[in-house]
Short mmCIF file of C-alpha atoms and ligand atoms in Angstrom, two decimals:
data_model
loop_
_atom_site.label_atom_id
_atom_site.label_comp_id
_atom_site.label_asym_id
_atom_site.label_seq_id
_atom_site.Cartn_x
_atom_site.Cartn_y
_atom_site.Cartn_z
CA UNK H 1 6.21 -15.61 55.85
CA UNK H 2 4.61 -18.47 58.08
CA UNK H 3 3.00 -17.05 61.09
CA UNK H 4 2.14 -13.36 62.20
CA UNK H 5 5.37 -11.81 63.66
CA UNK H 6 3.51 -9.72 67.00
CA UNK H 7 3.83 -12.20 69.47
CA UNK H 8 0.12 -13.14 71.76
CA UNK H 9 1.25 -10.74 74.88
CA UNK H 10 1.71 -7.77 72.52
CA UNK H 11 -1.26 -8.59 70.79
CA UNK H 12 -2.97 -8.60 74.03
CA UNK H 13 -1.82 -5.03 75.12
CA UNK H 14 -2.61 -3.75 71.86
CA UNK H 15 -5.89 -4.67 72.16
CA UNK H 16 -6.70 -3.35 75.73
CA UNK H 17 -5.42 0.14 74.39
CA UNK H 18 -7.40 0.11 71.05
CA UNK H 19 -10.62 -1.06 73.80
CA UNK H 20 -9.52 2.13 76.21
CA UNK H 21 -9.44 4.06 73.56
CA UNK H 22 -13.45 3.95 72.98
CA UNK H 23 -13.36 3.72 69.43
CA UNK H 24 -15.69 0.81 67.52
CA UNK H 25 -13.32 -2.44 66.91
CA UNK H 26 -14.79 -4.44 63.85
CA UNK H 27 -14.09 -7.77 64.05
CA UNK H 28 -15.32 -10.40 61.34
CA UNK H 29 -15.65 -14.16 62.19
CA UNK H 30 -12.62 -16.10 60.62
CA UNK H 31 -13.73 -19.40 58.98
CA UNK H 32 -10.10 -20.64 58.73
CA UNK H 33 -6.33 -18.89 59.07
CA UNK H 34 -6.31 -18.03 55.92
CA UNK H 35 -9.58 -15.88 56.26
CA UNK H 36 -7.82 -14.33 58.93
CA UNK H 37 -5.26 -13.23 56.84
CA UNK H 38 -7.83 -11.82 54.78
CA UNK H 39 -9.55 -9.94 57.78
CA UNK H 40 -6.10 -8.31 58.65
CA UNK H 41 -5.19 -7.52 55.09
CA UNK H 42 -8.20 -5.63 54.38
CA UNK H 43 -7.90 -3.52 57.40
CA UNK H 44 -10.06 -4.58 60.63
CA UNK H 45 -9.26 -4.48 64.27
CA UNK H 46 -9.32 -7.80 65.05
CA UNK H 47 -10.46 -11.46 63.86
CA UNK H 48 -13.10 -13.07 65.96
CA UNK H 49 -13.54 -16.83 66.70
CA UNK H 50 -16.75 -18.61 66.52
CA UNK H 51 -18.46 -21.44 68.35
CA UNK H 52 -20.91 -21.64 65.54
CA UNK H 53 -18.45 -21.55 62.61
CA UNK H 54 -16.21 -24.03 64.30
CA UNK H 55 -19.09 -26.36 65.50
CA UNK H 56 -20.55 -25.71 61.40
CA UNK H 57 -17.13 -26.60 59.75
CA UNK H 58 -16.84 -29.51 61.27
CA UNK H 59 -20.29 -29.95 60.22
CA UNK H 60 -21.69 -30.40 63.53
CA UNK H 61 -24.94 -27.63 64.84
CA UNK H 62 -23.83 -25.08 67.55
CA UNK H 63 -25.07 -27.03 70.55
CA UNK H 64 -21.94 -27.83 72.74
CA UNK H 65 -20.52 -30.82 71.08
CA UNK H 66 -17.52 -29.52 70.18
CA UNK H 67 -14.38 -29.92 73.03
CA UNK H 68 -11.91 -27.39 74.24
CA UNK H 69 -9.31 -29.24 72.51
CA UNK H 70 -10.45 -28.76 68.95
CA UNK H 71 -11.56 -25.26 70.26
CA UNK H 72 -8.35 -24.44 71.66
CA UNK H 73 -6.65 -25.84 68.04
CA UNK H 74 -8.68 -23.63 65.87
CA UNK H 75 -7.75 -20.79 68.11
CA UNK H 76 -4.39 -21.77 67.68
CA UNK H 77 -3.86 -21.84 63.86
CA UNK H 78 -6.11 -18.82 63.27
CA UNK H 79 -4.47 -16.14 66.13
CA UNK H 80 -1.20 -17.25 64.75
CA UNK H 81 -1.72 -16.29 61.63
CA UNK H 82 -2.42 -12.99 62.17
CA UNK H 83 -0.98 -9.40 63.76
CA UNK H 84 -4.78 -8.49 64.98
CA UNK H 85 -6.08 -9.84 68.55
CA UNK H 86 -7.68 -12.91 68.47
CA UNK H 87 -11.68 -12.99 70.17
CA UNK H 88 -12.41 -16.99 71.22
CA UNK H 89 -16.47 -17.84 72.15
CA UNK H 90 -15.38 -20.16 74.77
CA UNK H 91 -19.15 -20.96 74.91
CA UNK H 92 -20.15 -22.00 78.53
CA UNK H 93 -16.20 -22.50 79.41
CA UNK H 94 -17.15 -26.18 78.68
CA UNK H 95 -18.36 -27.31 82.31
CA UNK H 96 -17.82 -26.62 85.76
CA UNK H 97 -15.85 -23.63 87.05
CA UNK H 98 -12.56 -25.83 87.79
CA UNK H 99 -13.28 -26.82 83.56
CA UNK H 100 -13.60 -23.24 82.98
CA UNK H 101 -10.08 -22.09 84.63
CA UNK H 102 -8.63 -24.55 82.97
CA UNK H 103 -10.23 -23.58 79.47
CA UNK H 104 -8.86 -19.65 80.14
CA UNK H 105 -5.54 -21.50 80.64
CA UNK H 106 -5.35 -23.63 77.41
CA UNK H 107 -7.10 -20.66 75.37
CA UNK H 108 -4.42 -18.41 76.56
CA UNK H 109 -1.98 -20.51 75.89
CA UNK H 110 -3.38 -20.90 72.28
CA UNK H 111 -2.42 -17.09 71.59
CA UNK H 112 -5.41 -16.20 71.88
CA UNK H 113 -6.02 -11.94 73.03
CA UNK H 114 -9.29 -12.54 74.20
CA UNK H 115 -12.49 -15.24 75.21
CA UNK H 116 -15.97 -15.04 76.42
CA UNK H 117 -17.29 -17.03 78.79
CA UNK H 118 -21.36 -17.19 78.70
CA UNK H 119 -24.53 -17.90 81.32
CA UNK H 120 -26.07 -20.39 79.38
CA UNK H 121 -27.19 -23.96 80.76
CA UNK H 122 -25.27 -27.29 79.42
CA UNK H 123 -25.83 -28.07 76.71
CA UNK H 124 -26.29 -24.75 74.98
CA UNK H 125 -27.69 -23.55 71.72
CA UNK H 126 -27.21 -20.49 69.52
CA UNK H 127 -28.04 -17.36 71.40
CA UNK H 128 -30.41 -16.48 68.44
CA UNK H 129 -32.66 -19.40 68.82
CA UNK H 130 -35.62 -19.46 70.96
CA UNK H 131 -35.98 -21.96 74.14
CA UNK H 132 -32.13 -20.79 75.72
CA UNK H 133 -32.20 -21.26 79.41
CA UNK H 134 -29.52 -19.54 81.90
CA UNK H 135 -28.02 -20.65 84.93
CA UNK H 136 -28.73 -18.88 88.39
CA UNK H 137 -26.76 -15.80 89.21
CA UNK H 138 -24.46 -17.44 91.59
CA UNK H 139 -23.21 -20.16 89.22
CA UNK H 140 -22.75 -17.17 86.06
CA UNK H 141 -20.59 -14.91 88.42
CA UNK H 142 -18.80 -18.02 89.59
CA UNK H 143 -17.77 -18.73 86.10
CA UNK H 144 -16.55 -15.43 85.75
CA UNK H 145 -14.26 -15.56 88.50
CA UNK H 146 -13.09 -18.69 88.26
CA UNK H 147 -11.89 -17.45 84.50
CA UNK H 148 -10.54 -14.39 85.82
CA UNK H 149 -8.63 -16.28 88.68
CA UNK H 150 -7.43 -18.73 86.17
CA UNK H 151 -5.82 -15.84 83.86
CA UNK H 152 -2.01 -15.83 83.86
CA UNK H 153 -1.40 -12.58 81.70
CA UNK H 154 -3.40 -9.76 83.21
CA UNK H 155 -3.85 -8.32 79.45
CA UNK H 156 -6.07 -11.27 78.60
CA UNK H 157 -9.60 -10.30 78.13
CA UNK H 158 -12.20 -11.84 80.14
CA UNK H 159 -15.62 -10.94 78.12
CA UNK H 160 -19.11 -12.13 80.17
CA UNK H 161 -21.70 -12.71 77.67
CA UNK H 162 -25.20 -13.25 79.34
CA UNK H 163 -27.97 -14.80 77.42
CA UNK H 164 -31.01 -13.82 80.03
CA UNK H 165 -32.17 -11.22 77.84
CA UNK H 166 -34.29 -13.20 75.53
CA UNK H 167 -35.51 -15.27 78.86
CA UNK H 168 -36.26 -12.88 81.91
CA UNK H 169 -36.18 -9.02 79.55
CA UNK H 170 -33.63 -6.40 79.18
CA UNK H 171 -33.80 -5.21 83.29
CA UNK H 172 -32.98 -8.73 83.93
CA UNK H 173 -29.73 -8.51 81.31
CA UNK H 174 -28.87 -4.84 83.10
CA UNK H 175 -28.78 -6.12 86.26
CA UNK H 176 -26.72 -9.59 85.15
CA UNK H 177 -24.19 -7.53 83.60
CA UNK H 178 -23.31 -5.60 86.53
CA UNK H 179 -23.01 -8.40 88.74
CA UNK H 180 -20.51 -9.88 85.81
CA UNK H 181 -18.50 -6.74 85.76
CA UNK H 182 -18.52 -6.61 90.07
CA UNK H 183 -17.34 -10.18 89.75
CA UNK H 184 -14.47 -8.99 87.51
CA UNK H 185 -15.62 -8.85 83.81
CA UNK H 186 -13.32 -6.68 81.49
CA UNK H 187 -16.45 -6.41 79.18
CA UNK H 188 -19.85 -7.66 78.73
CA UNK H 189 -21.49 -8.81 75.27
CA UNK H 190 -25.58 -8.93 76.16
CA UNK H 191 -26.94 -11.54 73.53
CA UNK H 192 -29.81 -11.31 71.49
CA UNK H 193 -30.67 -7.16 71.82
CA UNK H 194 -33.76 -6.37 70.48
CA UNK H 195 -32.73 -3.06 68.94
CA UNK H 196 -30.13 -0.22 69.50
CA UNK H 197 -32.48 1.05 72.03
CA UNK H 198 -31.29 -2.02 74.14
CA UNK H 199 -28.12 -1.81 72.75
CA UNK H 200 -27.70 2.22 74.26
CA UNK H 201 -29.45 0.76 77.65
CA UNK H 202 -26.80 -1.80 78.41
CA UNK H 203 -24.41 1.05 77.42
CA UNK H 204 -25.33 2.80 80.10
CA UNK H 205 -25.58 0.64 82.52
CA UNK H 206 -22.00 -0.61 82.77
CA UNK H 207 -18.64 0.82 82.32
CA UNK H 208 -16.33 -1.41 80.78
CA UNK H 209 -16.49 -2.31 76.82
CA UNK H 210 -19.55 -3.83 75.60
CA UNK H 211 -19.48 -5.79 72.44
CA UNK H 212 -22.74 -6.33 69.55
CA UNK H 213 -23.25 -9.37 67.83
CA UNK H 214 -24.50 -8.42 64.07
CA UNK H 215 -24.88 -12.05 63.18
CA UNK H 216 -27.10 -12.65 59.98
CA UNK H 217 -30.88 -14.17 59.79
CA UNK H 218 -31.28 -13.69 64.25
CA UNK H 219 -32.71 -11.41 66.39
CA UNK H 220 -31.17 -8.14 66.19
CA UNK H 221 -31.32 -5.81 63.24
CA UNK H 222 -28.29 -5.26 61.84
CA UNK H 223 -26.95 -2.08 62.76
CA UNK H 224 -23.95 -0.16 60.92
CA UNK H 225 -20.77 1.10 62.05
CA UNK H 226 -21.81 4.59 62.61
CA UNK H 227 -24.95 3.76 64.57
CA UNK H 228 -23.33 1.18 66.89
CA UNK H 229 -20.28 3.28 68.08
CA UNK H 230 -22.59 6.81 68.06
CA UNK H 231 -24.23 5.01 70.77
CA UNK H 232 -20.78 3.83 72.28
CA UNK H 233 -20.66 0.28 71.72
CA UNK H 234 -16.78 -1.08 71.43
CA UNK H 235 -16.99 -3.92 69.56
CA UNK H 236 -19.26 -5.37 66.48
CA UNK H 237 -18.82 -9.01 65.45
CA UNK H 238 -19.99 -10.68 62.41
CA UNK H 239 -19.25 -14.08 63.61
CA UNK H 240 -20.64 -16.33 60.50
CA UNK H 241 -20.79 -13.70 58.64
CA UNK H 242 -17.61 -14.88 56.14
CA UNK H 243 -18.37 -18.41 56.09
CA UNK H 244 -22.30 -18.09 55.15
CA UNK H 245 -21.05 -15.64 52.16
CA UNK H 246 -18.41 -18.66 51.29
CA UNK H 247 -20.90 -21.22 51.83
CA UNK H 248 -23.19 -19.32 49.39
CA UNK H 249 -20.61 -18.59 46.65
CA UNK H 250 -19.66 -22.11 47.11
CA UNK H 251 -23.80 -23.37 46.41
CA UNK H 252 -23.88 -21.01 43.44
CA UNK H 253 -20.75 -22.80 41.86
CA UNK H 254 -21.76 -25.93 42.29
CA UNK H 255 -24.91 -25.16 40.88
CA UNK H 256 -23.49 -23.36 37.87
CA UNK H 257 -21.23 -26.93 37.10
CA UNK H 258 -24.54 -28.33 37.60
CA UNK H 259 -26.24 -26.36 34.84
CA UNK H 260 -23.24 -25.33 32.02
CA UNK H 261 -21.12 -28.10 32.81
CA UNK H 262 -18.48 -25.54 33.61
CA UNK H 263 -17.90 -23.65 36.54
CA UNK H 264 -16.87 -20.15 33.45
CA UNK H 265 -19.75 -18.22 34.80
CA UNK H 266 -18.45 -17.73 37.83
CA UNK H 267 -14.92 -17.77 37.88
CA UNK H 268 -15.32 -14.13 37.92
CA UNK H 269 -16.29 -14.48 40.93
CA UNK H 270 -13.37 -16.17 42.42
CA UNK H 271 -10.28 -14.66 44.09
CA UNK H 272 -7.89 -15.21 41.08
CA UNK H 273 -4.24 -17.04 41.90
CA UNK H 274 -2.93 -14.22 42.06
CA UNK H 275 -4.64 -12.47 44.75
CA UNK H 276 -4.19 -16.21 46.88
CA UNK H 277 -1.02 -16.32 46.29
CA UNK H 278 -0.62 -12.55 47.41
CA UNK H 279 -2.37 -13.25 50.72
CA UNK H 280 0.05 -16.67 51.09
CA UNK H 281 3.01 -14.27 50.91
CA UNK H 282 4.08 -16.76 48.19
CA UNK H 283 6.91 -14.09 47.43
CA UNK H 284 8.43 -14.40 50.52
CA UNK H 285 9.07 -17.67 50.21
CA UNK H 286 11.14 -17.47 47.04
CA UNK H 287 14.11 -15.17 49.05
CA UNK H 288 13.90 -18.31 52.02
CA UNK H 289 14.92 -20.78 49.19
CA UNK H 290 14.62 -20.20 45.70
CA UNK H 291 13.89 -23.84 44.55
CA UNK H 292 10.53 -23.68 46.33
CA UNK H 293 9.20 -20.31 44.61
CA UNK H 294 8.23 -20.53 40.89
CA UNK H 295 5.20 -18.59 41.12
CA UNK H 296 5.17 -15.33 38.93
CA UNK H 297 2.18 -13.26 37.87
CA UNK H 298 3.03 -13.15 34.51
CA UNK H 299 2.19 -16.38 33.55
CA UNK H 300 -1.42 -15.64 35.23
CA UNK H 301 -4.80 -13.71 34.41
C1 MIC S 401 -21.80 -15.47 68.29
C2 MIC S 401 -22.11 -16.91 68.32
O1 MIC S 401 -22.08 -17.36 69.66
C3 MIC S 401 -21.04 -17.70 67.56
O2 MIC S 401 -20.82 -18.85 67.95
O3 MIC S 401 -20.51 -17.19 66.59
C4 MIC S 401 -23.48 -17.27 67.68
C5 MIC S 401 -23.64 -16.77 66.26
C6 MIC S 401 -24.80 -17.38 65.49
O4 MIC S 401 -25.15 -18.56 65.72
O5 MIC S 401 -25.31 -16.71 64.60
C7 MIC S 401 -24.60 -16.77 68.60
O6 MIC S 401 -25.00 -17.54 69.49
O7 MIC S 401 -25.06 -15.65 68.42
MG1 MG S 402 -21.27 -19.19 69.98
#
Protein backbone atom coordinates (compact mmCIF):
# COMPACT_ATOMS: atom_id res chain seq x y z
CA UNK A 1 0.00 0.00 0.00
CA UNK A 2 1.33 3.65 -0.80
CA UNK A 3 5.00 3.65 -1.19
CA UNK A 4 7.69 0.77 -1.48
CA UNK A 5 8.46 -0.47 2.10
CA UNK A 6 12.76 -0.93 1.60
CA UNK A 7 13.80 2.25 2.70
CA UNK A 8 16.64 4.39 0.02
CA UNK A 9 19.87 3.24 2.26
CA UNK A 10 18.86 -0.43 1.94
CA UNK A 11 18.06 0.00 -1.47
CA UNK A 12 21.40 1.42 -1.92
CA UNK A 13 23.35 -1.59 -0.35
CA UNK A 14 21.32 -3.90 -2.20
CA UNK A 15 22.33 -2.57 -5.19
CA UNK A 16 26.17 -2.35 -4.64
CA UNK A 17 25.96 -6.21 -3.81
CA UNK A 18 23.76 -7.21 -6.85
CA UNK A 19 26.74 -4.74 -8.92
CA UNK A 20 29.68 -6.89 -6.94
CA UNK A 21 28.14 -9.67 -7.75
CA UNK A 22 28.96 -9.33 -11.70
CA UNK A 23 25.79 -10.48 -12.89
CA UNK A 24 23.81 -8.25 -15.83
CA UNK A 25 21.21 -5.76 -13.93
CA UNK A 26 18.31 -4.91 -16.45
CA UNK A 27 16.94 -1.85 -15.83
CA UNK A 28 14.01 -0.31 -18.01
CA UNK A 29 13.38 3.51 -18.14
CA UNK A 30 10.25 4.36 -15.92
CA UNK A 31 7.93 6.90 -17.64
CA UNK A 32 6.01 7.54 -14.38
CA UNK A 33 5.70 5.64 -10.68
CA UNK A 34 3.34 3.66 -11.76
CA UNK A 35 5.58 2.18 -14.62
CA UNK A 36 7.88 1.56 -11.98
CA UNK A 37 5.65 -0.53 -10.30
CA UNK A 38 5.31 -2.30 -13.39
CA UNK A 39 9.19 -2.71 -13.87
CA UNK A 40 9.40 -4.27 -10.29
CA UNK A 41 6.37 -6.45 -10.68
CA UNK A 42 7.51 -8.11 -13.69
CA UNK A 43 10.82 -8.95 -12.27
CA UNK A 44 13.90 -6.52 -13.17
CA UNK A 45 16.79 -5.33 -11.13
CA UNK A 46 16.17 -1.98 -11.02
CA UNK A 47 14.11 1.06 -12.61
CA UNK A 48 16.17 3.64 -14.39
CA UNK A 49 15.48 7.43 -14.65
CA UNK A 50 15.71 9.35 -17.77
CA UNK A 51 16.75 12.83 -18.80
CA UNK A 52 15.09 12.24 -22.10
CA UNK A 53 11.79 10.78 -20.84
CA UNK A 54 11.51 13.44 -18.22
CA UNK A 55 12.59 16.36 -20.55
CA UNK A 56 9.83 14.39 -23.35
CA UNK A 57 6.92 14.20 -20.77
CA UNK A 58 6.99 17.42 -20.05
CA UNK A 59 7.07 17.82 -23.66
CA UNK A 60 10.21 19.63 -23.81
CA UNK A 61 13.52 17.94 -26.29
CA UNK A 62 16.45 16.49 -24.22
CA UNK A 63 18.68 19.55 -24.37
CA UNK A 64 19.18 20.76 -20.70
CA UNK A 65 16.11 22.72 -20.05
CA UNK A 66 14.83 20.85 -17.52
CA UNK A 67 16.06 21.94 -13.59
CA UNK A 68 17.25 19.79 -10.77
CA UNK A 69 14.17 20.55 -9.01
CA UNK A 70 11.70 18.89 -11.33
CA UNK A 71 14.56 16.29 -11.79
CA UNK A 72 15.00 15.71 -8.27
CA UNK A 73 10.77 15.44 -8.01
CA UNK A 74 10.46 12.82 -10.61
CA UNK A 75 13.18 10.95 -8.86
CA UNK A 76 11.30 11.30 -5.90
CA UNK A 77 7.82 9.88 -6.76
CA UNK A 78 9.26 7.13 -8.99
CA UNK A 79 12.20 5.55 -6.36
CA UNK A 80 9.47 5.69 -3.83
CA UNK A 81 7.36 3.69 -5.39
CA UNK A 82 9.35 0.94 -5.75
CA UNK A 83 11.63 -1.93 -3.73
CA UNK A 84 14.31 -1.88 -6.81
CA UNK A 85 17.28 0.85 -6.81
CA UNK A 86 16.55 3.83 -8.43
CA UNK A 87 19.32 4.99 -11.56
CA UNK A 88 18.90 9.14 -11.99
CA UNK A 89 20.74 10.73 -15.49
CA UNK A 90 21.71 13.72 -13.60
CA UNK A 91 22.79 14.94 -17.11
CA UNK A 92 25.82 17.37 -16.79
CA UNK A 93 25.04 17.72 -12.80
CA UNK A 94 23.30 20.93 -14.06
CA UNK A 95 26.37 23.47 -13.94
CA UNK A 96 29.41 24.07 -12.19
CA UNK A 97 31.02 21.59 -9.80
CA UNK A 98 29.68 23.52 -6.53
CA UNK A 99 25.91 22.92 -8.73
CA UNK A 100 26.93 19.44 -9.13
CA UNK A 101 27.60 18.61 -5.22
CA UNK A 102 24.73 20.09 -4.53
CA UNK A 103 22.65 18.06 -7.24
CA UNK A 104 24.30 14.55 -5.60
CA UNK A 105 22.88 16.06 -2.38
CA UNK A 106 19.22 16.79 -3.41
CA UNK A 107 19.23 13.48 -5.67
CA UNK A 108 20.23 11.56 -2.67
CA UNK A 109 18.00 12.96 -0.70
CA UNK A 110 15.24 12.12 -3.30
CA UNK A 111 15.80 8.25 -2.53
CA UNK A 112 17.42 7.88 -5.20
CA UNK A 113 20.27 4.46 -5.23
CA UNK A 114 22.14 5.82 -7.89
CA UNK A 115 23.03 9.04 -10.60
CA UNK A 116 25.32 9.71 -13.42
CA UNK A 117 27.02 12.58 -13.88
CA UNK A 118 28.25 13.14 -17.71
CA UNK A 119 31.29 15.14 -19.77
CA UNK A 120 29.18 16.87 -21.98
CA UNK A 121 29.33 20.80 -22.64
CA UNK A 122 26.23 23.15 -21.42
CA UNK A 123 23.80 22.90 -22.93
CA UNK A 124 23.77 19.25 -23.87
CA UNK A 125 21.93 17.09 -26.30
CA UNK A 126 21.08 13.39 -26.54
CA UNK A 127 24.20 11.31 -26.55
CA UNK A 128 22.80 9.65 -29.79
CA UNK A 129 22.74 12.74 -31.84
CA UNK A 130 25.55 13.93 -33.86
CA UNK A 131 27.42 17.46 -33.14
CA UNK A 132 27.93 16.55 -28.95
CA UNK A 133 30.93 18.38 -27.72
CA UNK A 134 32.83 17.43 -24.28
CA UNK A 135 34.48 19.42 -21.83
CA UNK A 136 38.38 19.17 -21.22
CA UNK A 137 39.62 16.43 -18.99
CA UNK A 138 40.24 18.57 -16.04
CA UNK A 139 36.72 20.04 -15.80
CA UNK A 140 35.03 16.05 -16.40
CA UNK A 141 37.20 14.62 -13.48
CA UNK A 142 36.39 17.71 -11.48
CA UNK A 143 32.77 16.94 -11.78
CA UNK A 144 33.35 13.64 -10.67
CA UNK A 145 34.89 14.54 -7.56
CA UNK A 146 33.05 17.19 -6.64
CA UNK A 147 29.92 14.50 -6.81
CA UNK A 148 31.79 12.03 -4.99
CA UNK A 149 32.85 14.62 -2.25
CA UNK A 150 29.34 15.81 -2.09
CA UNK A 151 27.95 12.10 -1.32
CA UNK A 152 26.67 11.66 2.24
CA UNK A 153 25.88 7.79 2.15
CA UNK A 154 28.96 5.99 0.89
CA UNK A 155 26.45 3.30 -0.81
CA UNK A 156 25.32 5.94 -3.28
CA UNK A 157 26.49 5.27 -6.71
CA UNK A 158 28.49 7.73 -8.48
CA UNK A 159 28.26 6.53 -12.37
CA UNK A 160 30.73 8.79 -14.94
CA UNK A 161 29.23 8.68 -18.26
CA UNK A 162 31.64 10.20 -20.95
CA UNK A 163 30.32 11.20 -24.27
CA UNK A 164 33.96 11.63 -26.15
CA UNK A 165 33.50 8.55 -27.94
CA UNK A 166 31.46 9.73 -30.80
CA UNK A 167 33.92 13.04 -30.82
CA UNK A 168 37.71 12.07 -30.36
CA UNK A 169 37.18 7.62 -31.01
CA UNK A 170 37.03 4.78 -28.68
CA UNK A 171 41.07 5.25 -27.35
CA UNK A 172 39.97 8.64 -26.46
CA UNK A 173 36.71 7.08 -24.34
CA UNK A 174 39.39 4.29 -22.79
CA UNK A 175 41.56 6.64 -21.63
CA UNK A 176 38.55 9.18 -20.20
CA UNK A 177 37.18 6.42 -18.32
CA UNK A 178 40.15 5.65 -16.41
CA UNK A 179 40.85 9.03 -15.43
CA UNK A 180 36.91 9.00 -14.18
CA UNK A 181 37.42 5.87 -12.21
CA UNK A 182 41.17 7.37 -10.70
CA UNK A 183 39.10 10.40 -9.82
CA UNK A 184 36.67 8.14 -7.90
CA UNK A 185 33.95 6.75 -10.28
CA UNK A 186 32.04 3.62 -8.89
CA UNK A 187 31.22 2.86 -12.63
CA UNK A 188 31.50 4.22 -16.00
CA UNK A 189 28.64 4.17 -18.79
CA UNK A 190 30.74 5.07 -22.30
CA UNK A 191 27.92 6.64 -24.59
CA UNK A 192 27.24 5.98 -27.99
CA UNK A 193 29.43 2.38 -28.55
CA UNK A 194 29.64 1.50 -31.88
CA UNK A 195 29.27 -2.24 -31.37
CA UNK A 196 29.98 -4.94 -28.65
CA UNK A 197 33.43 -4.89 -29.91
CA UNK A 198 33.63 -1.40 -28.14
CA UNK A 199 31.46 -2.47 -25.67
CA UNK A 200 34.18 -5.66 -24.62
CA UNK A 201 37.11 -2.85 -25.09
CA UNK A 202 35.86 -0.51 -22.43
CA UNK A 203 35.32 -3.78 -20.46
CA UNK A 204 38.61 -4.27 -20.31
CA UNK A 205 39.92 -1.34 -19.75
CA UNK A 206 38.44 -0.50 -16.36
CA UNK A 207 37.48 -2.37 -13.33
CA UNK A 208 34.51 -1.15 -11.79
CA UNK A 209 30.82 -1.80 -13.37
CA UNK A 210 30.21 -0.51 -16.71
CA UNK A 211 26.72 0.09 -17.83
CA UNK A 212 25.14 -0.13 -21.92
CA UNK A 213 22.64 2.08 -23.09
CA UNK A 214 20.22 -0.07 -25.56
CA UNK A 215 18.17 2.97 -26.35
CA UNK A 216 15.94 2.58 -29.58
CA UNK A 217 16.46 4.33 -33.22
CA UNK A 218 20.61 5.61 -32.00
CA UNK A 219 23.81 4.48 -32.51
CA UNK A 220 24.39 1.23 -31.04
CA UNK A 221 22.83 -2.02 -32.16
CA UNK A 222 20.82 -3.39 -29.81
CA UNK A 223 22.41 -6.12 -28.12
CA UNK A 224 20.57 -8.91 -25.91
CA UNK A 225 20.96 -10.00 -22.50
CA UNK A 226 23.15 -12.88 -23.18
CA UNK A 227 25.56 -11.03 -25.44
CA UNK A 228 26.00 -7.96 -23.18
CA UNK A 229 26.81 -9.80 -19.84
CA UNK A 230 28.95 -12.79 -21.90
CA UNK A 231 31.11 -9.93 -22.53
CA UNK A 232 30.78 -8.67 -18.81
CA UNK A 233 28.87 -5.62 -19.00
CA UNK A 234 26.79 -4.92 -15.51
CA UNK A 235 24.15 -2.98 -16.47
CA UNK A 236 21.70 -2.55 -19.72
CA UNK A 237 19.26 0.35 -19.78
CA UNK A 238 16.39 0.88 -22.01
CA UNK A 239 15.83 4.37 -21.00
CA UNK A 240 12.77 5.43 -23.47
CA UNK A 241 12.25 2.33 -24.19
CA UNK A 242 8.58 2.11 -22.14
CA UNK A 243 7.41 5.43 -22.97
CA UNK A 244 8.06 5.22 -26.97
CA UNK A 245 6.03 1.71 -26.79
CA UNK A 246 3.22 3.86 -24.72
CA UNK A 247 3.52 6.70 -26.93
CA UNK A 248 2.94 4.29 -29.88
CA UNK A 249 0.02 2.30 -28.43
CA UNK A 250 -1.29 5.60 -27.47
CA UNK A 251 -0.98 6.97 -31.63
CA UNK A 252 -2.58 3.69 -32.69
CA UNK A 253 -5.69 4.38 -30.38
CA UNK A 254 -6.21 7.55 -31.27
CA UNK A 255 -6.04 6.66 -34.69
CA UNK A 256 -8.40 3.71 -34.37
CA UNK A 257 -11.21 6.45 -32.64
CA UNK A 258 -10.22 8.30 -35.61
CA UNK A 259 -11.23 5.64 -38.11
CA UNK A 260 -14.26 3.29 -36.28
CA UNK A 261 -15.39 5.90 -34.10
CA UNK A 262 -14.59 3.55 -31.27
CA UNK A 263 -11.54 2.84 -29.63
CA UNK A 264 -13.16 -1.65 -29.65
CA UNK A 265 -10.28 -2.59 -31.81
CA UNK A 266 -7.93 -2.05 -29.50
CA UNK A 267 -9.10 -2.39 -26.19
CA UNK A 268 -7.50 -5.68 -26.43
CA UNK A 269 -4.73 -4.12 -26.29
CA UNK A 270 -5.11 -2.34 -23.08
CA UNK A 271 -4.13 -3.44 -19.55
CA UNK A 272 -7.72 -4.34 -18.40
CA UNK A 273 -8.97 -2.75 -14.76
CA UNK A 274 -8.18 -5.44 -13.39
CA UNK A 275 -4.62 -5.84 -13.98
CA UNK A 276 -4.40 -1.65 -12.92
CA UNK A 277 -6.03 -2.13 -10.17
CA UNK A 278 -3.72 -5.22 -9.29
CA UNK A 279 -0.58 -3.14 -9.77
CA UNK A 280 -2.42 -0.12 -7.48
CA UNK A 281 -2.63 -2.72 -4.71
CA UNK A 282 -6.29 -1.58 -4.75
CA UNK A 283 -6.85 -4.64 -2.29
CA UNK A 284 -4.84 -3.37 0.22
CA UNK A 285 -6.60 -0.55 0.61
CA UNK A 286 -9.94 -2.16 1.42
CA UNK A 287 -8.32 -3.84 4.98
CA UNK A 288 -6.94 0.18 5.74
CA UNK A 289 -10.66 1.27 5.62
CA UNK A 290 -13.32 -0.54 4.11
CA UNK A 291 -15.49 2.46 2.91
CA UNK A 292 -12.77 3.35 0.41
CA UNK A 293 -12.47 -0.24 -1.33
CA UNK A 294 -15.41 -1.32 -3.57
CA UNK A 295 -13.44 -2.68 -6.26
CA UNK A 296 -14.02 -6.50 -6.96
CA UNK A 297 -13.11 -8.47 -10.08
CA UNK A 298 -16.24 -9.93 -10.47
CA UNK A 299 -18.03 -7.23 -11.69
CA UNK A 300 -15.09 -6.86 -14.45
CA UNK A 301 -13.89 -8.57 -17.84
C1 LIG B 1 20.17 7.70 -21.76
C2 LIG B 1 19.73 9.07 -22.09
O1 LIG B 1 20.69 9.99 -21.59
C3 LIG B 1 18.41 9.39 -21.38
O2 LIG B 1 18.22 10.57 -21.07
O3 LIG B 1 17.60 8.50 -21.21
C4 LIG B 1 19.51 9.31 -23.61
C5 LIG B 1 18.54 8.34 -24.24
C6 LIG B 1 18.03 8.74 -25.62
O4 LIG B 1 17.89 9.95 -25.90
O5 LIG B 1 17.70 7.85 -26.39
C7 LIG B 1 20.86 9.33 -24.31
O6 LIG B 1 21.46 10.41 -24.39
O7 LIG B 1 21.30 8.28 -24.77
MG1 LIG C 1 19.97 11.70 -20.78
Amino acid sequence: MLYASTDPATKRAQFRERLASGELLRVPGAFNPLSARLIQDKGFDGVYISGAVISADLGLPDIGLTTLTEVAGRSQQISRMTDLPSLVDADTGFGEPMNVARTVQTLEDAGVSGLHIEDQVNPKRCGHLDGKAVVDTDTALKRIRAAVDARRDPNLLIMARTDIRAVDGLDAAMDRAKQLVDAGADAIFPEAMKDLGEFEAMRNAVDVPILANMTEFGKSELFTTTQLSNIGVNIVIYPVTLLRSAMGAAERTLDAINADGTQQSVVGEMQTRARLYELLDYESYNSFDSSVFNFTLDNHF
